[in-house]
PDB file of C-alpha atoms in Angstrom:
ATOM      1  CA  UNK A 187       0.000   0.000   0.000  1.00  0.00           C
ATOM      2  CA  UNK A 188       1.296   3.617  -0.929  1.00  0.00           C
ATOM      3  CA  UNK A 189       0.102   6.581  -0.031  1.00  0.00           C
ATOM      4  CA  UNK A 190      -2.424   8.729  -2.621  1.00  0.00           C
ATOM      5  CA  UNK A 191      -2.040  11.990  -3.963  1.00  0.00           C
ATOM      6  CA  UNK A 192      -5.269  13.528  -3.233  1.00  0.00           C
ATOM      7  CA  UNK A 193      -4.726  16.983  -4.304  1.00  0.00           C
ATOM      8  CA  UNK A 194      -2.577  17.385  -7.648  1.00  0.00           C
ATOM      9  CA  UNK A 195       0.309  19.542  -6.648  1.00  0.00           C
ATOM     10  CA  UNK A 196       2.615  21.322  -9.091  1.00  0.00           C
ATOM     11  CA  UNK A 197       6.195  20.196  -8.873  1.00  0.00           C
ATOM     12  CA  UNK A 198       7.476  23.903  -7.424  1.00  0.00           C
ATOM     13  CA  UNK A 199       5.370  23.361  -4.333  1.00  0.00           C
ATOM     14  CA  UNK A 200       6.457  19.849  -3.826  1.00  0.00           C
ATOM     15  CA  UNK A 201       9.322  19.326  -0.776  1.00  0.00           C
ATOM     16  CA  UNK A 202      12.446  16.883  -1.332  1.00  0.00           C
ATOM     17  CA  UNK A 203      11.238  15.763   1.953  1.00  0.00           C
ATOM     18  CA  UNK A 204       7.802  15.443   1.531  1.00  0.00           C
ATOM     19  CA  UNK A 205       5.201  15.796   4.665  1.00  0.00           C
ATOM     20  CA  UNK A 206       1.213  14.555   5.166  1.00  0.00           C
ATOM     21  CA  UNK A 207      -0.125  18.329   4.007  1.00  0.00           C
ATOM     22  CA  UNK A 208       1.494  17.595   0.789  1.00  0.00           C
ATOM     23  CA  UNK A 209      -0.266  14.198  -0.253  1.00  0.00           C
ATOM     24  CA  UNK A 210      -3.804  14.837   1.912  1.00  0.00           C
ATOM     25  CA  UNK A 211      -7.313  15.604   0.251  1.00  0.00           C
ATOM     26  CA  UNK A 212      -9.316  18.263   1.358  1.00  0.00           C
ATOM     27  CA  UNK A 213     -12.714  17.189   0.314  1.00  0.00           C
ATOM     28  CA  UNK A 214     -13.658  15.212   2.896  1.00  0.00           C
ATOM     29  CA  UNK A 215     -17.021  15.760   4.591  1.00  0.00           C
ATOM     30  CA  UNK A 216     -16.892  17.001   7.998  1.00  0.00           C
ATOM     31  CA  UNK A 217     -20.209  16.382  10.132  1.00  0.00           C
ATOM     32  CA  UNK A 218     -20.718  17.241  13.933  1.00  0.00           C
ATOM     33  CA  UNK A 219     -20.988  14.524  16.239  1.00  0.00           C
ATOM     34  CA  UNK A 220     -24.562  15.007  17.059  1.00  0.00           C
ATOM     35  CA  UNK A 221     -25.638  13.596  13.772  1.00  0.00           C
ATOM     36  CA  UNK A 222     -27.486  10.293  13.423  1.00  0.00           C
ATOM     37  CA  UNK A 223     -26.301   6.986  12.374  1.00  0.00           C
ATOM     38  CA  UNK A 224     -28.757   7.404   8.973  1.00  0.00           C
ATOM     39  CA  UNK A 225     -27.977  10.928   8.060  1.00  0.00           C
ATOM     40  CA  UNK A 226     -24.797  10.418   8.509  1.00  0.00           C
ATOM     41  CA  UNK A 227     -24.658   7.277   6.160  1.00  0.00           C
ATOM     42  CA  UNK A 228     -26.952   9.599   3.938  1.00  0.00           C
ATOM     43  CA  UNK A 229     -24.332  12.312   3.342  1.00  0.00           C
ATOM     44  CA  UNK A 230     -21.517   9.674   2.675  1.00  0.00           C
ATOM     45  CA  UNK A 231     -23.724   8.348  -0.410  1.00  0.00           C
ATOM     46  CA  UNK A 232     -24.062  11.711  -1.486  1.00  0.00           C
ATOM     47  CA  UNK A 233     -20.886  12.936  -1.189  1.00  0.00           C
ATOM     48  CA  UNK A 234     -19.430   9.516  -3.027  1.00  0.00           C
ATOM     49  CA  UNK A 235     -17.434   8.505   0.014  1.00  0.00           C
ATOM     50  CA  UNK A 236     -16.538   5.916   2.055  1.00  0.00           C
ATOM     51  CA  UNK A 237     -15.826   8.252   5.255  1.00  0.00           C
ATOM     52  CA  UNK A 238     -16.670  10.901   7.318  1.00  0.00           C
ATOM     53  CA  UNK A 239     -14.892  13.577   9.251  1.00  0.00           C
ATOM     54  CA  UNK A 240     -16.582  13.891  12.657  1.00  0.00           C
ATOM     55  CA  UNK A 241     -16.408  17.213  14.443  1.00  0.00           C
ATOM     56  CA  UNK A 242     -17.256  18.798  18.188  1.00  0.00           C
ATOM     57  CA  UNK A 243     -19.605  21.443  19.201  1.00  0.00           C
ATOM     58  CA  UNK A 244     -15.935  23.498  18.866  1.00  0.00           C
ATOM     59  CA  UNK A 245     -15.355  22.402  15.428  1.00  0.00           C
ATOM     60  CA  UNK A 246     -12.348  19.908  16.535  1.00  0.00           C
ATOM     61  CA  UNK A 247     -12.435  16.784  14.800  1.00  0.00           C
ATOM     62  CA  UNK A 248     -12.665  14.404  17.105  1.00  0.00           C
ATOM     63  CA  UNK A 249     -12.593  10.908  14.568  1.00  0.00           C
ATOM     64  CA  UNK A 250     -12.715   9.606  11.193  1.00  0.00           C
ATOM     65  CA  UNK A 251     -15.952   7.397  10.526  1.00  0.00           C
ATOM     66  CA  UNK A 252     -16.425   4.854   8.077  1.00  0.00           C
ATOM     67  CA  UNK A 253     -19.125   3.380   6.242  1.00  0.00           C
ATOM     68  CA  UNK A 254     -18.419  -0.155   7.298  1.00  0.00           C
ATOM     69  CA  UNK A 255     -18.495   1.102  10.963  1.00  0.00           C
ATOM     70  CA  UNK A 256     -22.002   2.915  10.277  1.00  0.00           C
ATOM     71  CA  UNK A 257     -23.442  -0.413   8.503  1.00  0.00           C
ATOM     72  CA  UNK A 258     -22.162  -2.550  11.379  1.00  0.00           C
ATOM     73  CA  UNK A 259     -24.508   0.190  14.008  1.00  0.00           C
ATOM     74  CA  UNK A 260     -27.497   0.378  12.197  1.00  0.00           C
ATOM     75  CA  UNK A 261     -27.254  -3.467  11.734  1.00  0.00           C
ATOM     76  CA  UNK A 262     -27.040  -3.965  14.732  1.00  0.00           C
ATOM     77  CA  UNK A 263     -29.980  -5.412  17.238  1.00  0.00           C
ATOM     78  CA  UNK A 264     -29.352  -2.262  19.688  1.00  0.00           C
ATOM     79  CA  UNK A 265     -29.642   0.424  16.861  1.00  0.00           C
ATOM     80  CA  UNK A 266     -32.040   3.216  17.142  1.00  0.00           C
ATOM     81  CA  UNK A 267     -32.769   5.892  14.798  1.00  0.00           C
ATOM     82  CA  UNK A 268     -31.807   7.950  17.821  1.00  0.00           C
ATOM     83  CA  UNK A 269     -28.181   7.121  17.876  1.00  0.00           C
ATOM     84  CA  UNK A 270     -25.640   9.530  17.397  1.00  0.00           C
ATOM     85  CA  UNK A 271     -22.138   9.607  16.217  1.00  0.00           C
ATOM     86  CA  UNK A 272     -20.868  10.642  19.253  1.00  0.00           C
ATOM     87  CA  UNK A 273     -22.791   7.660  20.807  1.00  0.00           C
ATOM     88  CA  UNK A 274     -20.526   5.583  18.404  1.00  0.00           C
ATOM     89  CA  UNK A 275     -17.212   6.783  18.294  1.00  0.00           C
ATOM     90  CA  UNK A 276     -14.431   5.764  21.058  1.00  0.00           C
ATOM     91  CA  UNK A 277     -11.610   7.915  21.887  1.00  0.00           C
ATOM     92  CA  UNK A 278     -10.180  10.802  19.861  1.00  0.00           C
ATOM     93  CA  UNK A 279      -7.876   9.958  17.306  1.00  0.00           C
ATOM     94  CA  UNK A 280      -5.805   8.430  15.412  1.00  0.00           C
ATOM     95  CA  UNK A 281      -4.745  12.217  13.720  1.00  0.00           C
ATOM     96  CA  UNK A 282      -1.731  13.201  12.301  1.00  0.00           C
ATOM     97  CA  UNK A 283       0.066  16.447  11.724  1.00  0.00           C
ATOM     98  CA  UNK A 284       0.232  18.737   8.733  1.00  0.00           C
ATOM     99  CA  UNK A 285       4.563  18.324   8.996  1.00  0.00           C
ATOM    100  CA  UNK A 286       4.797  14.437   9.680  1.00  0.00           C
ATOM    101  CA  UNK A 287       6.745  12.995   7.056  1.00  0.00           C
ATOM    102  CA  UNK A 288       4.740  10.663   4.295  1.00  0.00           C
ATOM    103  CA  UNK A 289       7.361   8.389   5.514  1.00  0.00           C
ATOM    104  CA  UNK A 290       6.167   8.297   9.179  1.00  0.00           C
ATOM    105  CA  UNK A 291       2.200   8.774   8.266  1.00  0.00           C
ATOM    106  CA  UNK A 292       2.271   5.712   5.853  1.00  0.00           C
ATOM    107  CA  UNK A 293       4.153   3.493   8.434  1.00  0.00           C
ATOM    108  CA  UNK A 294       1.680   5.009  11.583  1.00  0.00           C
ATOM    109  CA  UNK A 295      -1.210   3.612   9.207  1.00  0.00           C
ATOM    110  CA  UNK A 296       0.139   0.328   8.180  1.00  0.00           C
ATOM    111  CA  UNK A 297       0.611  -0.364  11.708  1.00  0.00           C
ATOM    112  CA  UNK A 298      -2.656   0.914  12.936  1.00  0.00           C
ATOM    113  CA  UNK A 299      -4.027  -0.984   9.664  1.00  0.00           C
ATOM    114  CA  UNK A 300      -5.670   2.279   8.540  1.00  0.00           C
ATOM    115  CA  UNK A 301      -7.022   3.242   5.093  1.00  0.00           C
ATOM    116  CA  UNK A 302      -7.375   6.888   6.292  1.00  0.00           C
ATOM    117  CA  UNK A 303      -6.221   9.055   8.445  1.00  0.00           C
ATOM    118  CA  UNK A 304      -7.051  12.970   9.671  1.00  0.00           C
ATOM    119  CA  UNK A 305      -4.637  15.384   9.165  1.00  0.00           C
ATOM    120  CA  UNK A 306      -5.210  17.964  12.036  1.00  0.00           C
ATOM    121  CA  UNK A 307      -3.606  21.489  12.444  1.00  0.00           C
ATOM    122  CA  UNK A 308      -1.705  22.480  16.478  1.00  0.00           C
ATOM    123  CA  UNK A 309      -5.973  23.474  17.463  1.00  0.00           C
ATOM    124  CA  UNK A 310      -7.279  20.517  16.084  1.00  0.00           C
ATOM    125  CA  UNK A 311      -9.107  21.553  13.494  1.00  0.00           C
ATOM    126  CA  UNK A 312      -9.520  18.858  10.224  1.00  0.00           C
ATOM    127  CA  UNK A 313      -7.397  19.975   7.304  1.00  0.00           C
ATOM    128  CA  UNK A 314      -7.879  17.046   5.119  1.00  0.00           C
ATOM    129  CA  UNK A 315      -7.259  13.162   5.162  1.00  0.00           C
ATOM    130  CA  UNK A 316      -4.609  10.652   3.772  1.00  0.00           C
ATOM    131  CA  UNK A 317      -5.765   7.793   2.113  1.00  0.00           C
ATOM    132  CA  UNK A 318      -3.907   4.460   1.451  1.00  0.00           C
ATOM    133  CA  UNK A 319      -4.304   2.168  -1.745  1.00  0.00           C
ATOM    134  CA  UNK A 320      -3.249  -0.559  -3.017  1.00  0.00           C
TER     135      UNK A 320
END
């Protein structure tokens, strides 16, 4: 797996030592954490995705969401339309920085066994995702 090029960047801008800003996408949805389980799956089709940004009341993303996680909730015997992604999600994280190297940000998410990860700024504030293929 290698990381993808989200963002097409001309070959002035690009580092010799390139970092996670350089290779995220920015188009990923963000949605607060108050959303339901169907609305969020909703926006996902819509937007063509297979994940979500979720963010706070503060705007801080707090998690990355993914479709298969969504399915596997509102499959589930427990699910209510009431249940929100906040009612989901576990800890904060994983999130990487705008400077780590691709180097270290493809390694964090073979270890992790991730196929995306946020890229957050010092606030935490979403800036985009890297995505894994391959």
């Amino acid at each position: 797996m290698t990381l993808v090029q989200m963002q097409p960047r001309s070959a002035s801008a690009t580092p010799v030592h390139r970092t996670a800003v350089d290779a995220m996408g920015t188009g990923a949805p963000q949605v607060c954490d108050d959303m339901n389980v169907e609305v969020a799956l909703s926006v996902m089709a819509s937007a063509r995705t297979g994940h979500l940004l979720v963010c706070d009341n503060d705007g801080l993303c707090t998690q990355l969401v993914t479709q298969a996680q969504l399915a596997a909730v509102r499959d589930s015997p427990a699910y209510t339309d009431r249940v929100q992604l906040r009612d989901i999600l576990g800890d904060r994280g994983p999130f990487t920085s705008p400077v780590t190297s691709m180097a270290e940000a493809e390694h964090a998410m073979r270890c992790r066994r991730l196929d995306a990860l946020p890229v957050v700024d010092e606030q935490g504030s979403a800036l985009g995702i890297l995505a894994l293929t391959g």
